[in-house]
Backbone as a printed PyTorch tensor [residue, N CA C, xyz], in Angstrom:
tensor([[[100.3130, 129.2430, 169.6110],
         [ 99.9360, 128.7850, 168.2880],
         [ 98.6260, 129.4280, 167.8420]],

        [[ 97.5260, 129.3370, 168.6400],
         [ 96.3810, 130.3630, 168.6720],
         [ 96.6600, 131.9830, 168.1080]],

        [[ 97.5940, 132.5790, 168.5050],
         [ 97.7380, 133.5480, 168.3490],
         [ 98.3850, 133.9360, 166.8070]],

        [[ 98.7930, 132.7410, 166.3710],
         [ 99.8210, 132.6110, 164.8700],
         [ 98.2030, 132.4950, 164.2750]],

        [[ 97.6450, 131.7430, 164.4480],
         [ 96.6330, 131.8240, 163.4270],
         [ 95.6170, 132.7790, 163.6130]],

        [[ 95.2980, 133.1590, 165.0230],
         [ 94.7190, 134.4820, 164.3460],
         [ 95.2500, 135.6710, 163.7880]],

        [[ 96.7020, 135.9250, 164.0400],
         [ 96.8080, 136.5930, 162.8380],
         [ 97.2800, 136.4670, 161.5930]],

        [[ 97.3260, 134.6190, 160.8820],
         [ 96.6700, 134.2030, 160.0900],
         [ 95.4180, 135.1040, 159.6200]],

        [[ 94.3060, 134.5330, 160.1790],
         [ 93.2970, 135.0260, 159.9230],
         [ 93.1250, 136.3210, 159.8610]],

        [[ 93.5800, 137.0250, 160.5180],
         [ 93.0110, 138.8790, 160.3970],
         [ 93.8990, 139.1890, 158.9890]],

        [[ 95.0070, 138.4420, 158.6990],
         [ 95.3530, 138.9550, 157.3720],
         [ 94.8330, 138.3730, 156.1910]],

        [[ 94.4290, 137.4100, 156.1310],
         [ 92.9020, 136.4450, 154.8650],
         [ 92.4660, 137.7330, 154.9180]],

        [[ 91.6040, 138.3620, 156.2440],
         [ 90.3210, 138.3600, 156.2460],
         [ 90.2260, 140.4370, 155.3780]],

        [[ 92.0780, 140.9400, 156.1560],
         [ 91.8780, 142.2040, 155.4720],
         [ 92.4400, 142.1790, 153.8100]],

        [[ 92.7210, 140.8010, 153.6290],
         [ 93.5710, 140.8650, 151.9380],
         [ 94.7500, 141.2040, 151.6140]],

        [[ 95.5120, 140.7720, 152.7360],
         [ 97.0670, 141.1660, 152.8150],
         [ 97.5560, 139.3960, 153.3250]],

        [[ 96.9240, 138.5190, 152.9410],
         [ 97.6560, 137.1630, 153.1530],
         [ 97.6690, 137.2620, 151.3500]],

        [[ 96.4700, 137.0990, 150.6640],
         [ 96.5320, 137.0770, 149.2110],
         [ 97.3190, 137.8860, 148.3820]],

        [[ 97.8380, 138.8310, 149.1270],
         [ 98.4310, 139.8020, 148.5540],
         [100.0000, 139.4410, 148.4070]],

        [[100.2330, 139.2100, 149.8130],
         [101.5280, 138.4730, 150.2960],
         [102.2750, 137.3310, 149.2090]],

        [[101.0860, 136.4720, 149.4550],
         [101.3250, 135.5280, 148.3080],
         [101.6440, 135.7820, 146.7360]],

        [[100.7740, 136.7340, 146.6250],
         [100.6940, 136.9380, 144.9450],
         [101.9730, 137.8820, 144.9560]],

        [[102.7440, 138.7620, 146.0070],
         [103.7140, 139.2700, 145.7460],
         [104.5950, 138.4420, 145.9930]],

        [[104.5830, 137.3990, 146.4590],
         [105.6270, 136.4170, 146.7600],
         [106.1220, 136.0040, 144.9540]],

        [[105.0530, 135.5410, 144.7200],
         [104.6090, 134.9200, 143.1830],
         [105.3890, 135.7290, 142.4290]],

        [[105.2410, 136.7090, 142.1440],
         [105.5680, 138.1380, 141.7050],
         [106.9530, 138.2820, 141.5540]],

        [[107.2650, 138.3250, 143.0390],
         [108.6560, 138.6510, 143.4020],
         [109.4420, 137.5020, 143.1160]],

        [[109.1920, 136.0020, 142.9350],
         [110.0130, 135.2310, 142.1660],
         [109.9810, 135.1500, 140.8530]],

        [[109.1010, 135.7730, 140.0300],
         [109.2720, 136.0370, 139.2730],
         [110.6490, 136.9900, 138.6350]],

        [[110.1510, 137.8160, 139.4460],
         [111.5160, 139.4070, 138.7530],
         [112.8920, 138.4790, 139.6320]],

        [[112.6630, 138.0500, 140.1260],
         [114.3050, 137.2210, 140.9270],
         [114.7520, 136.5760, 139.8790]],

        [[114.0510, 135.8820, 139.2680],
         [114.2710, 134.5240, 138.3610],
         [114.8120, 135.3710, 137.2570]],

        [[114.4660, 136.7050, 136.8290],
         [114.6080, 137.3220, 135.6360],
         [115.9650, 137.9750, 136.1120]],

        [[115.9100, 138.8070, 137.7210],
         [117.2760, 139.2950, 137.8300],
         [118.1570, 138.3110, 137.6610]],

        [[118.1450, 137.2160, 138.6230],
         [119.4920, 136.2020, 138.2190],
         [119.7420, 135.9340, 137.0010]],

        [[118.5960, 135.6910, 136.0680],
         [119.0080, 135.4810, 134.1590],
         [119.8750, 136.8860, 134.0650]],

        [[119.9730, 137.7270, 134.5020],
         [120.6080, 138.8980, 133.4960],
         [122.2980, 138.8960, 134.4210]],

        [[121.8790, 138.9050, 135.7250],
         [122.9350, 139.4470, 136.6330],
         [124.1490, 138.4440, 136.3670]],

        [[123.3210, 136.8420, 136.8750],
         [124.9530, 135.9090, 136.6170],
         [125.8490, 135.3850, 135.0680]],

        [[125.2480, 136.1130, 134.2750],
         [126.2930, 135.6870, 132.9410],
         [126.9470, 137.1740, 132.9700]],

        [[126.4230, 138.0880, 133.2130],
         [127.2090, 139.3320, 133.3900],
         [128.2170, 139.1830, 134.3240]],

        [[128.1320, 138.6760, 135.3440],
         [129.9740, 138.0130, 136.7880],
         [130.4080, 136.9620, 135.8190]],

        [[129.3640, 136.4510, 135.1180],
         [130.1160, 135.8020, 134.5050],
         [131.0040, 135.6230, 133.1700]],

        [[130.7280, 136.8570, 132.1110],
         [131.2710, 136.6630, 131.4170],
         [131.7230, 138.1520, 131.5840]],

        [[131.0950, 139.5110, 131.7890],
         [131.5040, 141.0280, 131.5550],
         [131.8710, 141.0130, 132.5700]],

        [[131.7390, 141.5860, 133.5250],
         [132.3360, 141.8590, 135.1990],
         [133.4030, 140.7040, 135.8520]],

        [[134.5540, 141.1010, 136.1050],
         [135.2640, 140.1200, 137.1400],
         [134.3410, 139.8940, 138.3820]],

        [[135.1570, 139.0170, 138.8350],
         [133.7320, 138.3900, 140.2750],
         [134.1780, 139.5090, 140.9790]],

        [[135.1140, 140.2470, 141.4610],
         [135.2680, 140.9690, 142.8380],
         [134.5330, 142.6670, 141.9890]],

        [[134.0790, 142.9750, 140.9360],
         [133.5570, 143.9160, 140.3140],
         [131.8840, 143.2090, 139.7510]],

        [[131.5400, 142.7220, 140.4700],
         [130.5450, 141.9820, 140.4340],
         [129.2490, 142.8680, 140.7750]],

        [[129.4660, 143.5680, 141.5940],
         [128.2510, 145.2640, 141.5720],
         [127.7550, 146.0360, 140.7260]],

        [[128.9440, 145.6940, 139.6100],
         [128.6290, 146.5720, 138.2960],
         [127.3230, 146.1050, 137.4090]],

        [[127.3440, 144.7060, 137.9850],
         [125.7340, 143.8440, 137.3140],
         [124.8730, 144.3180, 137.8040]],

        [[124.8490, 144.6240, 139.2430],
         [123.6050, 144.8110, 139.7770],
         [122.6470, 146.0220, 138.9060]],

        [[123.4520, 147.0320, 138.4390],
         [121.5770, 147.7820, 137.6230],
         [121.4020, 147.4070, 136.8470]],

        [[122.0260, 146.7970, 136.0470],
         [121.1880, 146.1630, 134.8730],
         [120.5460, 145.2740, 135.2370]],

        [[121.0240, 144.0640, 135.9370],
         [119.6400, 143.1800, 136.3440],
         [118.5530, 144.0290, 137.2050]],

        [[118.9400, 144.7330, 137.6860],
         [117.4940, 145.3860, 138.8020],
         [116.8430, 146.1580, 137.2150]],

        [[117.0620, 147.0490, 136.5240],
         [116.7050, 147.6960, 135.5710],
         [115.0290, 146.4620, 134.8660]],

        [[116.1860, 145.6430, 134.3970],
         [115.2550, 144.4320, 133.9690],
         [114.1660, 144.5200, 134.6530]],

        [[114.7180, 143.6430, 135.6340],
         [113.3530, 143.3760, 136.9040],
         [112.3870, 143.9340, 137.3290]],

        [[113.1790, 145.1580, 137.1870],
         [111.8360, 146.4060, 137.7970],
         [110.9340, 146.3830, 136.6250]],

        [[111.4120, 146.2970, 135.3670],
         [109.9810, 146.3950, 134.2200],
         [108.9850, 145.1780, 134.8400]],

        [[109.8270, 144.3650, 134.9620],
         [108.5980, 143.0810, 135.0370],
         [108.5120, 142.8920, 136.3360]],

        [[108.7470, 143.6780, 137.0770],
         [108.0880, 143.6920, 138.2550],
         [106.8310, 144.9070, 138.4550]],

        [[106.6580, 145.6630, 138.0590],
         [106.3280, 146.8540, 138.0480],
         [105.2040, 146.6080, 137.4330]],

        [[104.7200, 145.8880, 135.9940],
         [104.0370, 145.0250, 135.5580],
         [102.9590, 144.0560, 136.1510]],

        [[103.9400, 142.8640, 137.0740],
         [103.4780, 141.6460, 137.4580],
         [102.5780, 142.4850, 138.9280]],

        [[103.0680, 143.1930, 139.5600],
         [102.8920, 143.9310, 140.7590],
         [101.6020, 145.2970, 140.7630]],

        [[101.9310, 145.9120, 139.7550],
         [100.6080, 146.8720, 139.5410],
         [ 99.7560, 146.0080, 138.6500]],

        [[ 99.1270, 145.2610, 137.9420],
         [ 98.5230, 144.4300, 137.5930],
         [ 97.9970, 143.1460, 138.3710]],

        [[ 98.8220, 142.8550, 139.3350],
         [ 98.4010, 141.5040, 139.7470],
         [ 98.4240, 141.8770, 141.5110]],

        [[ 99.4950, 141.5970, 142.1380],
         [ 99.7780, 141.5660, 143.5480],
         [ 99.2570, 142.8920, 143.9190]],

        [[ 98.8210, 143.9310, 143.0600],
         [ 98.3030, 145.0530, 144.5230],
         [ 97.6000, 145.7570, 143.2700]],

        [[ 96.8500, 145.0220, 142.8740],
         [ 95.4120, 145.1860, 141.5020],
         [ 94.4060, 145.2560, 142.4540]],

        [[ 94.3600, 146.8950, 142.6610],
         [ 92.6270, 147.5910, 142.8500],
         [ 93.1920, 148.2130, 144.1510]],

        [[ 94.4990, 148.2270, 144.3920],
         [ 95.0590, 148.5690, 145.8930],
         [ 95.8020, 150.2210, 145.6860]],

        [[ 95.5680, 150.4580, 144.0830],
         [ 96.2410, 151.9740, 143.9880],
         [ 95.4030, 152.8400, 144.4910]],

        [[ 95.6340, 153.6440, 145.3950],
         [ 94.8770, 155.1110, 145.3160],
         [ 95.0760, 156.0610, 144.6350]],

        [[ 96.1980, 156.3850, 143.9400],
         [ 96.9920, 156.6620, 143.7050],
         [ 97.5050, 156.4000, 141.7470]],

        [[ 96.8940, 156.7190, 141.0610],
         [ 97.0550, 155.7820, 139.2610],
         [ 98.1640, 157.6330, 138.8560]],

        [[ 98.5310, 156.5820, 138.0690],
         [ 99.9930, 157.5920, 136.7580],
         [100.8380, 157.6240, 136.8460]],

        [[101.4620, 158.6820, 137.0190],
         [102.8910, 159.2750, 137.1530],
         [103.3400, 159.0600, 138.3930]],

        [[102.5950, 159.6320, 140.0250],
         [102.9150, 159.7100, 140.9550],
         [102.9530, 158.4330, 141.3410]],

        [[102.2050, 157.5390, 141.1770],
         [102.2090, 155.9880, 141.5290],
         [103.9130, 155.2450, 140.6160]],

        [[104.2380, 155.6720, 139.3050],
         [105.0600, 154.9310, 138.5300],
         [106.5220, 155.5430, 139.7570]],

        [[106.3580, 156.9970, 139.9930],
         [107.6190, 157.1480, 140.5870],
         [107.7050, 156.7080, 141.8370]],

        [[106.8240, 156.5840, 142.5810],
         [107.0710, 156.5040, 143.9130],
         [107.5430, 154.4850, 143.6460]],

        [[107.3430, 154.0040, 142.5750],
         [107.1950, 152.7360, 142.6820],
         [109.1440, 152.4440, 142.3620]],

        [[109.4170, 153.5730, 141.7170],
         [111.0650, 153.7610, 141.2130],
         [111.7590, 153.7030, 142.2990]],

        [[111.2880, 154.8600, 142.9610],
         [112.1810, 155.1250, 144.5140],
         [112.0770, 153.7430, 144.9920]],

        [[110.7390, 152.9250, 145.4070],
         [111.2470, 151.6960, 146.1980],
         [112.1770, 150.6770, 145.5760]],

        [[112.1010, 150.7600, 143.7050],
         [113.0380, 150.2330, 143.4830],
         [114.5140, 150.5530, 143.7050]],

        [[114.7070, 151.3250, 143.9530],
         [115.6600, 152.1850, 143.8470],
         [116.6270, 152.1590, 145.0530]],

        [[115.6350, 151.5290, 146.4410],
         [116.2550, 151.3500, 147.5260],
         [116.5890, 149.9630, 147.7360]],

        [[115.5440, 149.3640, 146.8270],
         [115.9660, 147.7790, 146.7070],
         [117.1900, 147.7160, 146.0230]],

        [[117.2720, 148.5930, 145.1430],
         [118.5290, 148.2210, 143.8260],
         [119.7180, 148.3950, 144.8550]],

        [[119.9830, 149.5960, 145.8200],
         [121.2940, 150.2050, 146.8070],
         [121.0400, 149.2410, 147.8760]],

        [[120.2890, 148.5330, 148.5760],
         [120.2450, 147.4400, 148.9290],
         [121.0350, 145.9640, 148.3900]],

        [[120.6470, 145.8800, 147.4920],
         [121.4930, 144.6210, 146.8020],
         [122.5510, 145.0860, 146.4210]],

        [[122.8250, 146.2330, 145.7730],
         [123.9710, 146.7960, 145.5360],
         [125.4050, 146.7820, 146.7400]],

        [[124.5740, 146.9150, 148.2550],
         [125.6420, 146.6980, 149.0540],
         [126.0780, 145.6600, 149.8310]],

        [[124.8940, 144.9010, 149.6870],
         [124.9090, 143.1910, 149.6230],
         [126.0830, 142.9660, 149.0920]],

        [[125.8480, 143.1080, 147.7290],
         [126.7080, 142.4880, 146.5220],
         [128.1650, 142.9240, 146.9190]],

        [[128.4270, 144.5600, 146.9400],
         [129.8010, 144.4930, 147.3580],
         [130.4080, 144.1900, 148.2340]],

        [[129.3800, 143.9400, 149.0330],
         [130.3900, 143.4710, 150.5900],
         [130.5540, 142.0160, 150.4190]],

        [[129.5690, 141.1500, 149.9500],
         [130.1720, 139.6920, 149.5850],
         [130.8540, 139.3270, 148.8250]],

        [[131.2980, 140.2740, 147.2480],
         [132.6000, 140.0660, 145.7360],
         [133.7280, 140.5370, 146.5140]],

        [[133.0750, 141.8960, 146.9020],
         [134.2430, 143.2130, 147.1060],
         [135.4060, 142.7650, 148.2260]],

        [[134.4400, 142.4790, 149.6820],
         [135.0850, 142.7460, 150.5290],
         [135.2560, 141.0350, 151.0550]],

        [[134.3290, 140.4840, 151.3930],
         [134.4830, 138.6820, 151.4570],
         [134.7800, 138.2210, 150.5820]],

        [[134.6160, 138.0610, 149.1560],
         [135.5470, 137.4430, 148.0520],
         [134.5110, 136.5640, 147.6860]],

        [[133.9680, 136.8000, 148.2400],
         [132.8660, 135.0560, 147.6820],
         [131.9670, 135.4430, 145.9620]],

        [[131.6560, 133.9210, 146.1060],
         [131.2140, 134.0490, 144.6670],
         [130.4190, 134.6480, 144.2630]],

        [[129.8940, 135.4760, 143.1690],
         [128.9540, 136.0270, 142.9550],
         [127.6630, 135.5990, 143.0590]],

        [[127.6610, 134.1460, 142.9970],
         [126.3300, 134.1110, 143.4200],
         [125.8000, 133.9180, 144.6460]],

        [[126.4410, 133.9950, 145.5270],
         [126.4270, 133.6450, 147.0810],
         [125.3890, 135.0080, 147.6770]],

        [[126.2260, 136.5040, 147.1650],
         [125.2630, 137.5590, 147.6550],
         [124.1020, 137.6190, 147.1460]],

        [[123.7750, 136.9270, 146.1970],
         [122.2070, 136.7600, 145.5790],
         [121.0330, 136.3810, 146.6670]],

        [[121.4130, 135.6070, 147.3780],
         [120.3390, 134.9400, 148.0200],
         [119.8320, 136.1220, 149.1670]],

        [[120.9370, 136.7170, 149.8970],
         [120.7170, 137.3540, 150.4080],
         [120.0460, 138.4090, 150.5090]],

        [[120.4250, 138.9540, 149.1950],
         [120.1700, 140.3440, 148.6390],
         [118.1970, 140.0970, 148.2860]],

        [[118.7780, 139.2970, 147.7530],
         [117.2330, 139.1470, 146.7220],
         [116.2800, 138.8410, 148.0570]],

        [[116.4680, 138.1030, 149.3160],
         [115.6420, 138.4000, 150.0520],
         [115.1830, 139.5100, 150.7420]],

        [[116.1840, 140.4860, 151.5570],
         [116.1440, 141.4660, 151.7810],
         [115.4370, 142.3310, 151.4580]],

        [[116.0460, 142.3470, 150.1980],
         [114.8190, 143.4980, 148.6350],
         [113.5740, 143.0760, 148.9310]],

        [[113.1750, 141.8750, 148.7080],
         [111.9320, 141.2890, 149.2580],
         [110.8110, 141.8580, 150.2540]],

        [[111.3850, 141.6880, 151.0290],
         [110.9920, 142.0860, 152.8250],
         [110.8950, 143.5240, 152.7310]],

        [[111.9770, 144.7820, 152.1110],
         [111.6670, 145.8430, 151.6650],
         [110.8880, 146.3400, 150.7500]],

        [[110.5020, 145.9910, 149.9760],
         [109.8480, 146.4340, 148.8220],
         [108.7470, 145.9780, 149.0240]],

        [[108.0830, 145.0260, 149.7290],
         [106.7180, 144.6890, 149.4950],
         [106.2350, 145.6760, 150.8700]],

        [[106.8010, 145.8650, 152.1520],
         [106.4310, 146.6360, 152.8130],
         [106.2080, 148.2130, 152.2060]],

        [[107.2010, 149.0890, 151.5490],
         [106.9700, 149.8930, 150.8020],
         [105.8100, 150.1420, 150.1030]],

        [[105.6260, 148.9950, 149.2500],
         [104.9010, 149.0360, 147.9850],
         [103.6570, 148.9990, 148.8130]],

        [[103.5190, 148.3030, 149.7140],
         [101.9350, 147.5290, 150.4630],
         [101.3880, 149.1100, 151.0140]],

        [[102.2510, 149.9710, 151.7300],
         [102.4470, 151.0810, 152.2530],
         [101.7280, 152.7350, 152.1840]],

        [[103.2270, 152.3670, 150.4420],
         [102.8290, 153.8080, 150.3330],
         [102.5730, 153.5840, 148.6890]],

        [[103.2970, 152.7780, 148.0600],
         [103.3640, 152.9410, 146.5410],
         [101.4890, 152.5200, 146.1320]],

        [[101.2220, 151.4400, 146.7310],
         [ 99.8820, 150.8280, 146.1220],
         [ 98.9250, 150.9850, 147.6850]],

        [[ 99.1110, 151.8220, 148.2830],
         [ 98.4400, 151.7880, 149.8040],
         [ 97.6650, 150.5060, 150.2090]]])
């Protein structure tokens, strides 16, 4: 238990617990916005087993207001990196998040049958766990 909190503490202390958090913050944010776009699209445009076809448009969304909430807030003063080369490299991680959920998604409509919103949870965590390592990394060092 000692050992959980000190590295607790070594991450307070280098600014990657606050960071964590505020990308947590962040990242439910753009979730909350992907699910607004993704489930009326299975639900009213896409059949459920073509249910993948949502996924870029909700990631599309998300990434604005993630991209936003995230270079502004969760990794504000953490660029080395400002412009162009920072906006793309921030695409690519979306980009692996998006083929990430993307194969989430088809393997739970496509190939398990389940409901469209079932691969959400999954997906959207995943992306999670990827993208903030990325971003923490290389996009916002």
């Amino acid at each position: 238990m000692q050992a959980i909190w000190r590295q607790v503490e070594q991450m307070r202390a280098s600014g990657m617990l606050g960071q964590l958090v505020r990308f947590g913050i962040a990242g439910g944010i753009s979730s909350v916005v992907y699910s607004l776009v993704y489930l009326p699209l299975t639900a009213y445009v896409f059949p459920p087993r073509q249910a993948v076809a949502a996924v870029p448009f909700a990631f599309a969304v998300a990434v604005v207001v993630g991209f936003f909430l995230h270079s502004r807030w969760s990794f504000k003063g953490h660029a080395k990196e400002a412009g162009a080369g920072r906006h793309f490299k921030f695409v690519i991680v979306q980009a692996a998040g998006l083929s990430l959920n993307a194969v989430i998604t088809w393997i739970g409509t496509a190939l398990l049958h389940l409901h469209p919103w079932i691969p959400l949870i999954p997906a959207v965590f995943l992306a999670a766990i990827v993208t903030f390592v990325l971003n923490r990394f290389w996009v916002f060092n």
